[in-house]
PDB file of C-alpha atoms in Angstrom:
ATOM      1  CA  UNK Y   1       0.000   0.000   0.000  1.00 41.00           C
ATOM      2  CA  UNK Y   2       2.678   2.433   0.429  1.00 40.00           C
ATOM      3  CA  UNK Y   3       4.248   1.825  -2.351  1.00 42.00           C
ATOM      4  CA  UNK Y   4       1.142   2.458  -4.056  1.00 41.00           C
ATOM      5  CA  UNK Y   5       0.323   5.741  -2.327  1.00 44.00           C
ATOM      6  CA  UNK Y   6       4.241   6.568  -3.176  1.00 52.00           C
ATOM      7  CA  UNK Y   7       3.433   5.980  -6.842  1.00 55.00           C
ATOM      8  CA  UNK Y   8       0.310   8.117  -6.965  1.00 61.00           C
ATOM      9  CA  UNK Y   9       2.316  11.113  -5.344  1.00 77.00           C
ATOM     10  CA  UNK Y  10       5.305  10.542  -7.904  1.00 81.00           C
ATOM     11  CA  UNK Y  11       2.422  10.784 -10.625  1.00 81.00           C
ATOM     12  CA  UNK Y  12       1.127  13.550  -9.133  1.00 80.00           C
ATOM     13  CA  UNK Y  13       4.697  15.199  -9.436  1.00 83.00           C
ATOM     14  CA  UNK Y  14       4.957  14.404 -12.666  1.00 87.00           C
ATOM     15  CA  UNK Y  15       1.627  15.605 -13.599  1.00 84.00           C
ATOM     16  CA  UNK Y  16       2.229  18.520 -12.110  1.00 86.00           C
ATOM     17  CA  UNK Y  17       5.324  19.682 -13.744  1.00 86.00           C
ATOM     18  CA  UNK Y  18       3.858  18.686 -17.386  1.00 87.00           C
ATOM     19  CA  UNK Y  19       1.197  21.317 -16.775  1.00 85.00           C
ATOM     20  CA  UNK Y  20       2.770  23.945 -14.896  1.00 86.00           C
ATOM     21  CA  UNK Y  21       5.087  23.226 -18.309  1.00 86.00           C
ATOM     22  CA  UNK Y  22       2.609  23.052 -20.976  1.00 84.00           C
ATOM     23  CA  UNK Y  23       0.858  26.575 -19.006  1.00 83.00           C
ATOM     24  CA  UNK Y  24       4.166  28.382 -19.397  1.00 81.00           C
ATOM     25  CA  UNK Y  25       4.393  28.133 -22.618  1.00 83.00           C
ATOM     26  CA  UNK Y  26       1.008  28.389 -23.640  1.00 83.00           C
ATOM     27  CA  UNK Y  27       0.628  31.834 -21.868  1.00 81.00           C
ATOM     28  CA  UNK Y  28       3.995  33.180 -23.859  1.00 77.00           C
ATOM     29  CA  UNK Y  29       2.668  31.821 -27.319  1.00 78.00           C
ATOM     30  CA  UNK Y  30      -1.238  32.239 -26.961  1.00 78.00           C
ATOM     31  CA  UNK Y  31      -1.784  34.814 -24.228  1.00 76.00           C
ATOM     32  CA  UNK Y  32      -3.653  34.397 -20.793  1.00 76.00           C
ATOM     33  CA  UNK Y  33      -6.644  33.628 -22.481  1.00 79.00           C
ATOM     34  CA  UNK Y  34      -5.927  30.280 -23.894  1.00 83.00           C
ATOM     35  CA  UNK Y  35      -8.641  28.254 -22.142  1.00 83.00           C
ATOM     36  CA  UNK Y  36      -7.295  25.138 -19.525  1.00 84.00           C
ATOM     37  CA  UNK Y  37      -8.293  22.342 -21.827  1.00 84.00           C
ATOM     38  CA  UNK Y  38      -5.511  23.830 -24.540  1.00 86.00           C
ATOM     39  CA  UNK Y  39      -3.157  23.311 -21.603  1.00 86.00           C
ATOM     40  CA  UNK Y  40      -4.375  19.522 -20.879  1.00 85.00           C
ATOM     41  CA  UNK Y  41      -3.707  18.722 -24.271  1.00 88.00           C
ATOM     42  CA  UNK Y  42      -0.374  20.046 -24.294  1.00 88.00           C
ATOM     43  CA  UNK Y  43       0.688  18.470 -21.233  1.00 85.00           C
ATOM     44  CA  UNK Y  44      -0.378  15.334 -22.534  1.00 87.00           C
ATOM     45  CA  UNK Y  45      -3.633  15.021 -19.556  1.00 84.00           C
ATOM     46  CA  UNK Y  46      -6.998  15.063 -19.426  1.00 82.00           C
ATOM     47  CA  UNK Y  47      -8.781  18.162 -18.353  1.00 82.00           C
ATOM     48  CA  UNK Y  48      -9.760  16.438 -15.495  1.00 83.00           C
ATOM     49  CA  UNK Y  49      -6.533  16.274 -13.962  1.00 83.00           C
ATOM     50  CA  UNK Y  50      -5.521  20.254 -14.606  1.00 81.00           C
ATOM     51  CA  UNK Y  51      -8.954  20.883 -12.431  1.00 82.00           C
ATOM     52  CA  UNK Y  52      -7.817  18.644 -10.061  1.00 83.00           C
ATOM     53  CA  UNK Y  53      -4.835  20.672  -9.617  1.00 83.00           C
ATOM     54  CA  UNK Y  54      -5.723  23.926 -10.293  1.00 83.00           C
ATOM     55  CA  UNK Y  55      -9.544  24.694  -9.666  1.00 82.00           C
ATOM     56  CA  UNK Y  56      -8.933  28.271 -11.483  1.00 81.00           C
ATOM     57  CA  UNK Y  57      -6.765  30.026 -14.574  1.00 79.00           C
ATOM     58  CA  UNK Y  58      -5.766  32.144 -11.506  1.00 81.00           C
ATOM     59  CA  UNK Y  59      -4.209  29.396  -9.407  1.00 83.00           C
ATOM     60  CA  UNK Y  60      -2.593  28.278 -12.487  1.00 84.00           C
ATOM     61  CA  UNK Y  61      -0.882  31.234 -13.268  1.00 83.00           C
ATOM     62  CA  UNK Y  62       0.192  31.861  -9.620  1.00 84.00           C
ATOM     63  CA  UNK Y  63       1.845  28.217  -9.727  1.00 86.00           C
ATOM     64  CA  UNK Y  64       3.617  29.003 -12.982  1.00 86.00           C
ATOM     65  CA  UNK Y  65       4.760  32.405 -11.377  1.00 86.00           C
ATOM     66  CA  UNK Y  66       6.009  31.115  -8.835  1.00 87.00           C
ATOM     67  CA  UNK Y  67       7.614  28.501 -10.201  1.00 86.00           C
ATOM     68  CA  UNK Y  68       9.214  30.752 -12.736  1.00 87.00           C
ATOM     69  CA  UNK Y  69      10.767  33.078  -9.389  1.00 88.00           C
ATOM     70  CA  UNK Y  70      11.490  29.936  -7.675  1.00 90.00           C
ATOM     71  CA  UNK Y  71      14.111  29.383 -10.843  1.00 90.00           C
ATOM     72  CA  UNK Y  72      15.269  32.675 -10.730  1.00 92.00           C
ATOM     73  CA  UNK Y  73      15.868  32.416  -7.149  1.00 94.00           C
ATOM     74  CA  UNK Y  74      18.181  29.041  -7.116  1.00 95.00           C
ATOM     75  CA  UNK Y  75      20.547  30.951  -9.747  1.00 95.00           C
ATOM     76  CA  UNK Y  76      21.277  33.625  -8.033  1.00 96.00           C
ATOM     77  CA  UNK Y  77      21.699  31.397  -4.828  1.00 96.00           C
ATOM     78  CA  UNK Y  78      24.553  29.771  -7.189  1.00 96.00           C
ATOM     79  CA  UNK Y  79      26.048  32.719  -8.519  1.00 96.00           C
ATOM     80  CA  UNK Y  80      26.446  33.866  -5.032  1.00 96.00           C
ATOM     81  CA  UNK Y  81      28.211  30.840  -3.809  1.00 96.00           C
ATOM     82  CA  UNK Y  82      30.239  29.919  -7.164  1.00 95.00           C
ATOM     83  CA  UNK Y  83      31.118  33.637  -8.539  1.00 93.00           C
ATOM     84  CA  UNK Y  84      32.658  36.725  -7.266  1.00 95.00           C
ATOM     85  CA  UNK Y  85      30.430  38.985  -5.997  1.00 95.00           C
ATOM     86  CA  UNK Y  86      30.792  41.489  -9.553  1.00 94.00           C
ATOM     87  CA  UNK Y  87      30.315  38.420 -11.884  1.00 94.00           C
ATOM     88  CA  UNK Y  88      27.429  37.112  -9.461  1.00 95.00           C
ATOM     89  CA  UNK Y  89      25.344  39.988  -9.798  1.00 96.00           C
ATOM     90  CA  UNK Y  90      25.786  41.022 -13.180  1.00 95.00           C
ATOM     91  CA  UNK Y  91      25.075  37.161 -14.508  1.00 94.00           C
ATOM     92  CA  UNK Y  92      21.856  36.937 -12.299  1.00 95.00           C
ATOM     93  CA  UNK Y  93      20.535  39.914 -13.864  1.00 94.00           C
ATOM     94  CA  UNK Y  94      21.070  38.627 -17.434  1.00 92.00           C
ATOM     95  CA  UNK Y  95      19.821  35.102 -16.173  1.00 92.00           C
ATOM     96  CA  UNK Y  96      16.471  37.081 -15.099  1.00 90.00           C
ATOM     97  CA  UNK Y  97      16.570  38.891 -18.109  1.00 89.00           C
ATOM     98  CA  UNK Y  98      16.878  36.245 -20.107  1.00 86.00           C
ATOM     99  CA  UNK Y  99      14.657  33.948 -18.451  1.00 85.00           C
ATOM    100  CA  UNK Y 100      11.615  36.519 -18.056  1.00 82.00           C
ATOM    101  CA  UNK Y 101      11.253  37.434 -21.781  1.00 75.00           C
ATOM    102  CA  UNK Y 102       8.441  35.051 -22.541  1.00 69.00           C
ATOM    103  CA  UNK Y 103       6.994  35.744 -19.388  1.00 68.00           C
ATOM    104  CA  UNK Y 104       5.295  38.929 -19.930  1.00 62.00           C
ATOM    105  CA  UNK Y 105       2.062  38.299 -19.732  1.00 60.00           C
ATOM    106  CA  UNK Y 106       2.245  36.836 -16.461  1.00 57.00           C
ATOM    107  CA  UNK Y 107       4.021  40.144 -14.722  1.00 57.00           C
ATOM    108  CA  UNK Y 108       0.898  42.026 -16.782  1.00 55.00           C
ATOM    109  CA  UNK Y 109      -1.600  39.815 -14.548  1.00 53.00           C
ATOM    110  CA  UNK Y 110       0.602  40.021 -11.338  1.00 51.00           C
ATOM    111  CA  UNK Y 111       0.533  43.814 -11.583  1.00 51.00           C
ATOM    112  CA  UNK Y 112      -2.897  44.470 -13.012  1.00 53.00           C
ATOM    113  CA  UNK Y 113      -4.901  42.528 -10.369  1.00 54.00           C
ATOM    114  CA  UNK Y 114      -5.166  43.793  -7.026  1.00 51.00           C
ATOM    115  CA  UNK Y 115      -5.622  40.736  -5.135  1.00 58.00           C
ATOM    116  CA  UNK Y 116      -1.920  39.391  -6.257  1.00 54.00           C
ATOM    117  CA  UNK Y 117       0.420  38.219  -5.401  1.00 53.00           C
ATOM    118  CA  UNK Y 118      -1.151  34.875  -3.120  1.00 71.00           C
ATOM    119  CA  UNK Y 119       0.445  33.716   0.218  1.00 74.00           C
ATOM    120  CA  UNK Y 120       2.465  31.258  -2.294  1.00 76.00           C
ATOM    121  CA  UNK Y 121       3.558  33.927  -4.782  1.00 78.00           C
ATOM    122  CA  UNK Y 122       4.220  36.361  -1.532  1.00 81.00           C
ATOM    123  CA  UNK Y 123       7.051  34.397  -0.297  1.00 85.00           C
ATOM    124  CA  UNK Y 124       8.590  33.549  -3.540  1.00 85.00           C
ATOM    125  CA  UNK Y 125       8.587  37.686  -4.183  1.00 85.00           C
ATOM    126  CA  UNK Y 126      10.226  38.014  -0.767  1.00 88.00           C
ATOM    127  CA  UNK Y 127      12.623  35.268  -1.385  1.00 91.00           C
ATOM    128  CA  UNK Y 128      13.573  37.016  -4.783  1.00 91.00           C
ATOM    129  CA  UNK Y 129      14.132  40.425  -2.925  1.00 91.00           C
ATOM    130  CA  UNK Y 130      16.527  38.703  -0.972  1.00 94.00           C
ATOM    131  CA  UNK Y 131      18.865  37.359  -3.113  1.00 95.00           C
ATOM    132  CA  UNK Y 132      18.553  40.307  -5.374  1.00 94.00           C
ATOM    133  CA  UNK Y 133      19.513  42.832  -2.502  1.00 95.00           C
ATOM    134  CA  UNK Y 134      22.305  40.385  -1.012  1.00 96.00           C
ATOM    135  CA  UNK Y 135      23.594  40.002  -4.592  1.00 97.00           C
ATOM    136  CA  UNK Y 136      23.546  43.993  -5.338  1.00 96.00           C
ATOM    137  CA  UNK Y 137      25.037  44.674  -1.508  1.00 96.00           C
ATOM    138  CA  UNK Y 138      27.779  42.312  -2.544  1.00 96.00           C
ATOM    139  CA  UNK Y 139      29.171  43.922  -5.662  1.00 95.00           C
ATOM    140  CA  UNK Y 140      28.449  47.715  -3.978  1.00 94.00           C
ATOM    141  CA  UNK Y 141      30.818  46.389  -1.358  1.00 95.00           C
ATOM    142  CA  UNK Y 142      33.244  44.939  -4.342  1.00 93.00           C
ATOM    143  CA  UNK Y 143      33.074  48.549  -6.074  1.00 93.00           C
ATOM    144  CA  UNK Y 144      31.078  47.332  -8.958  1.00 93.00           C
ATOM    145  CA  UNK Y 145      28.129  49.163  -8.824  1.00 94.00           C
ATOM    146  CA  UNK Y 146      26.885  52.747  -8.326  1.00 92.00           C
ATOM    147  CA  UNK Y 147      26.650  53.235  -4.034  1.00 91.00           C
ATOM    148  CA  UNK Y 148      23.355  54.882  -4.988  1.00 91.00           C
ATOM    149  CA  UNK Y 149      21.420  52.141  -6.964  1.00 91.00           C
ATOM    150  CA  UNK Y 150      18.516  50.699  -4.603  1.00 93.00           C
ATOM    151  CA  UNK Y 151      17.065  47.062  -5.299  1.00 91.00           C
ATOM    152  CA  UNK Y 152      14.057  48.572  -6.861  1.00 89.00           C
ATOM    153  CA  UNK Y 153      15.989  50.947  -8.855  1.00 91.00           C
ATOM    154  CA  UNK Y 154      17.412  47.539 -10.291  1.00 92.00           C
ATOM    155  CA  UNK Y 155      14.106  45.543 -10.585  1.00 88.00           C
ATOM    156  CA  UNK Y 156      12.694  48.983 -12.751  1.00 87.00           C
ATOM    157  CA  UNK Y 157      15.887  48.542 -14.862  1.00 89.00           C
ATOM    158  CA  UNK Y 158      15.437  44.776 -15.383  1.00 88.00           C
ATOM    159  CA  UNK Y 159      11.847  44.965 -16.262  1.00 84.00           C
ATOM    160  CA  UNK Y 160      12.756  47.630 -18.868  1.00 85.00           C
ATOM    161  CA  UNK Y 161      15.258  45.448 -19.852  1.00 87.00           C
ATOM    162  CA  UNK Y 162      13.028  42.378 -20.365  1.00 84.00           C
ATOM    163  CA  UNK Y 163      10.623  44.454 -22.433  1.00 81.00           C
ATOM    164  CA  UNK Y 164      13.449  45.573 -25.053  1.00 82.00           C
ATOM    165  CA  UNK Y 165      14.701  41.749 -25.489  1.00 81.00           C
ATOM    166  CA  UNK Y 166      11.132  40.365 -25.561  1.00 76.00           C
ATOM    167  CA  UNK Y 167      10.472  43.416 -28.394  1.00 76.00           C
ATOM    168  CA  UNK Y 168      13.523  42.901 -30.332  1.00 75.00           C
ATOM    169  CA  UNK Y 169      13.710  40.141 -33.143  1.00 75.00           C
ATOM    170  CA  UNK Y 170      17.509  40.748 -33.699  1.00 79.00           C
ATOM    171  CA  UNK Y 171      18.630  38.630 -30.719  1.00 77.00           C
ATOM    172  CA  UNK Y 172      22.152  40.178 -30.784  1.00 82.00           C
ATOM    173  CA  UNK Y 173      20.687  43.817 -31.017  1.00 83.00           C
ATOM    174  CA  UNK Y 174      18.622  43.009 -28.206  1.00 82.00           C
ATOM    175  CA  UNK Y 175      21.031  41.641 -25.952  1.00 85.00           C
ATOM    176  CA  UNK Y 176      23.507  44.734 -26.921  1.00 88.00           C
ATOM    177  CA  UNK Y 177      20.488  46.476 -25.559  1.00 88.00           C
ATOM    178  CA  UNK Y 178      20.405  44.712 -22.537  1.00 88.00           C
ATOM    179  CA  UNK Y 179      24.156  45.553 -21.837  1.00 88.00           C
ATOM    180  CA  UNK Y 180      24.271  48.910 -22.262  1.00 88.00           C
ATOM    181  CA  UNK Y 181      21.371  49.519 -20.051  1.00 89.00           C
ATOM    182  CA  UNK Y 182      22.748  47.613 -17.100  1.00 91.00           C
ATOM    183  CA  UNK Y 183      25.999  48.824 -17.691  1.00 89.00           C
ATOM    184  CA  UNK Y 184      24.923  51.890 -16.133  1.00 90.00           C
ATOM    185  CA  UNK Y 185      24.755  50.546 -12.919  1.00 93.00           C
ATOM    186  CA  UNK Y 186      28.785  50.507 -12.709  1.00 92.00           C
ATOM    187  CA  UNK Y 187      30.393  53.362 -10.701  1.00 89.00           C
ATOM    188  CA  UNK Y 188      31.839  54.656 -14.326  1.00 72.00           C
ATOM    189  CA  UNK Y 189      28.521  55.299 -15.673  1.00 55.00           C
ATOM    190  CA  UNK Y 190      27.893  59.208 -16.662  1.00 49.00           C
ATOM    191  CA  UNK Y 191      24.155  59.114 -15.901  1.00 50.00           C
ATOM    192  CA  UNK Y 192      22.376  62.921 -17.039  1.00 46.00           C
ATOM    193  CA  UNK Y 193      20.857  64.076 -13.717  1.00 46.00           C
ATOM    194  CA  UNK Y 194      17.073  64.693 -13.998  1.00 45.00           C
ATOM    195  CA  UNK Y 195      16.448  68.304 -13.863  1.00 44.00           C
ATOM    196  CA  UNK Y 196      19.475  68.714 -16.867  1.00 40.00           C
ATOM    197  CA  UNK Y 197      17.925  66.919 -18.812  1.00 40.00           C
ATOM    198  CA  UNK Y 198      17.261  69.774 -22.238  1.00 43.00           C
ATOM    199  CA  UNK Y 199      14.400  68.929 -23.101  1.00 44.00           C
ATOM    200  CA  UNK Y 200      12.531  69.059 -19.568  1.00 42.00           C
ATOM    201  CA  UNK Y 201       9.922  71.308 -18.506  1.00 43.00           C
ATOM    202  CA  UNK Y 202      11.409  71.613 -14.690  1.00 43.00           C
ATOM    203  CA  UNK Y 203      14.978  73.207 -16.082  1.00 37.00           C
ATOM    204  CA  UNK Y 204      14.825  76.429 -14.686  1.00 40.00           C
ATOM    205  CA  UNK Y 205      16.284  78.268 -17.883  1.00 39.00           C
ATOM    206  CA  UNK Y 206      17.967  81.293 -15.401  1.00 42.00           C
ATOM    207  CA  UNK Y 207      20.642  78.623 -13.973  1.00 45.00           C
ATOM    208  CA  UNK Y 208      21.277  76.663 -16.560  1.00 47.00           C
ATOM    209  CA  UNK Y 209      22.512  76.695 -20.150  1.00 58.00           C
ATOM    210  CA  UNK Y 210      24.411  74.164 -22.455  1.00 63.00           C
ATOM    211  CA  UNK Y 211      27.366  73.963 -23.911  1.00 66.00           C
ATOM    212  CA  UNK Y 212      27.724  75.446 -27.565  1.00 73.00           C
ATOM    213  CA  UNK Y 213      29.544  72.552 -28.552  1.00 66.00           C
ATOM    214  CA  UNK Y 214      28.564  69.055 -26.755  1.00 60.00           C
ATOM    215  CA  UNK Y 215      25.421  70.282 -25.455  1.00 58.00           C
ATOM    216  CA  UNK Y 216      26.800  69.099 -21.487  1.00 57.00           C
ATOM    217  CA  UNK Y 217      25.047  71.258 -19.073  1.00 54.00           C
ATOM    218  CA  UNK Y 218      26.213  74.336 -17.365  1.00 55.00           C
ATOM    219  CA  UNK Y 219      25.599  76.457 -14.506  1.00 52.00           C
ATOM    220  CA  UNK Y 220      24.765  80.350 -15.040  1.00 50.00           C
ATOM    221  CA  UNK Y 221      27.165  82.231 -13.091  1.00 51.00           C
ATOM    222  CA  UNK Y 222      25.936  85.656 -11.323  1.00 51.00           C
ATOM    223  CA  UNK Y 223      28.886  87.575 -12.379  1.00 53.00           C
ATOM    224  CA  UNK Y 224      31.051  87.991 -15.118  1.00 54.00           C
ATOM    225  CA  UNK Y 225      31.388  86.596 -18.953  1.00 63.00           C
ATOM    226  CA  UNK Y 226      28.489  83.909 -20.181  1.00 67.00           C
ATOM    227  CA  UNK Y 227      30.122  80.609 -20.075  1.00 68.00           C
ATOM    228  CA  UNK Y 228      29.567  79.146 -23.433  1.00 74.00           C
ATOM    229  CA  UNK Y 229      32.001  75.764 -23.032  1.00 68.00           C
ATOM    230  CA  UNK Y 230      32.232  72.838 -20.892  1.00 61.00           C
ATOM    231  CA  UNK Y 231      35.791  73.135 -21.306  1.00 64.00           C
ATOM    232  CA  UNK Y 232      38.863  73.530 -23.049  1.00 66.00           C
ATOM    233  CA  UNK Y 233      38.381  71.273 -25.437  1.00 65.00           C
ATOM    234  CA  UNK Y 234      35.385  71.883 -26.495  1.00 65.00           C
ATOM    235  CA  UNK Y 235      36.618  75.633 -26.630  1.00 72.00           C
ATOM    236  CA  UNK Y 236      38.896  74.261 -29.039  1.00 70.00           C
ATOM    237  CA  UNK Y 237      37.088  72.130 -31.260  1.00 71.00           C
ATOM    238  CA  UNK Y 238      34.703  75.312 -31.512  1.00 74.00           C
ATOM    239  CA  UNK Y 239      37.889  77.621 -32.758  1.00 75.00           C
ATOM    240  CA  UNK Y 240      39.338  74.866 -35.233  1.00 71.00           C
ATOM    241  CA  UNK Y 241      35.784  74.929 -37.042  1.00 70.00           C
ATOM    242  CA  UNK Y 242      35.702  78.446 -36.989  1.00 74.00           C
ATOM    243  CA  UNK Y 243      38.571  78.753 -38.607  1.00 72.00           C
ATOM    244  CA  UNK Y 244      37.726  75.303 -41.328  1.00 68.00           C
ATOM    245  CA  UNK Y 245      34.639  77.656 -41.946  1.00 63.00           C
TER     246      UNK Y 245
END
């Protein structure tokens, strides 16, 4: 009899895995509305047995999130115990990346519906916050990345990031993408501060003006000449295609 009752729950397992599977990719290809029979068929089961296991399209989806963070989770609990902290973060952030693309849909739901995320889904979000923010500590410490970057400064970033791979048909372009944005997490990033940016509304045009040849920023002074360069070489370029001209 146990053996029996062992069987069933190794079934059960199996089952299990073939839909949360067959759901996964059904969601990326078809959208959240393909109906839980397409899924049975996929996995191989009768409908049946999906209802068995998942009553609603909303449990399913919560058991296919969660699964999908659960993933996400055990690499960066690798990377963190295999790499150096610099290499650790920056390779969990391309794993999430990389892994999340076809996942869209199911961040959509997550964030649309109010009564998200589930006492299941709740722990696997805290559990990713974790590793995330020990993994971004670690290479701050290291000097890897910016000592002002916050872990939801980086989840903002990655989301964008998923968004421009999942967009992209040009994998390479995509990835290059990728790389540049999260490159600007390093402490040699020049990131434009907010209230420079030119075209902004908030740029209070009595302090600031731009440079004549770059376009960098520059602070009015009160007294004395207009500045009209960011520096000398600018200053110089200027001069050399003055006198081209």
């Amino acid at each position: 009899m146990t053996e029996v009752i062992g069987g069933d729950r190794a079934d059960a397992r199996r089952n299990r895995a073939k839909m949360l599977s067959a759901a996964g990719d059904a969601f990326a290809e078809q959208g959240l509305d393909v109906p839980l029979v397409e899924i049975a068929r996929r996995a191989g089961l009768g409908a049946g047995t999906v209802y068995r296991h998942f009553p609603t399209k909303q449990a399913l989806l919560e058991a296919v999130f969660t699964q999908h963070l659960d993933e996400l989770i055990a690499s960066g609990e690798r990377r963190a115990a295999q790499s150096a902290a610099t290499e650790a973060f920056f390779g969990f952030l391309l794993d999430v990346v990389e892994k999340s693309k076809r996942r869209e849909h199911l961040c959509d739901v997550v964030a649309a519906d109010a009564s998200w995320p589930r006492p299941m889904l709740t722990a696997s979000v805290l559990r990713f916050r974790q590793v995330l923010t020990a993994l971004l500590h670690a290479a701050q410490r290291a000097g890897s990345v910016r000592a002002d970057i916050g872990p939801d400064d980086v989840v903002a970033l990655t989301v964008g990031c998923v968004s421009m791979l999942a967009s992209r048909r040009d994998r390479a372009a995509g990835h290059r993408l990728v790389q540049l944005t999260l490159d600007s997490l390093r402490p040699s990033a020049v990131v434009t501060e907010g209230q420079y940016f030119r075209d902004s509304p908030d740029i209070r045009r009595d302090t600031v003006t731009f440079c004549a040849e770059c376009k960098a920023p520059l602070m009015v002074r009160p007294t004395g000449r207009p500045v009209r360069y960011c520096g000398a070489a600018c200053r110089q370029r200027a001069r050399r295609r003055r006198l081209a001209s």
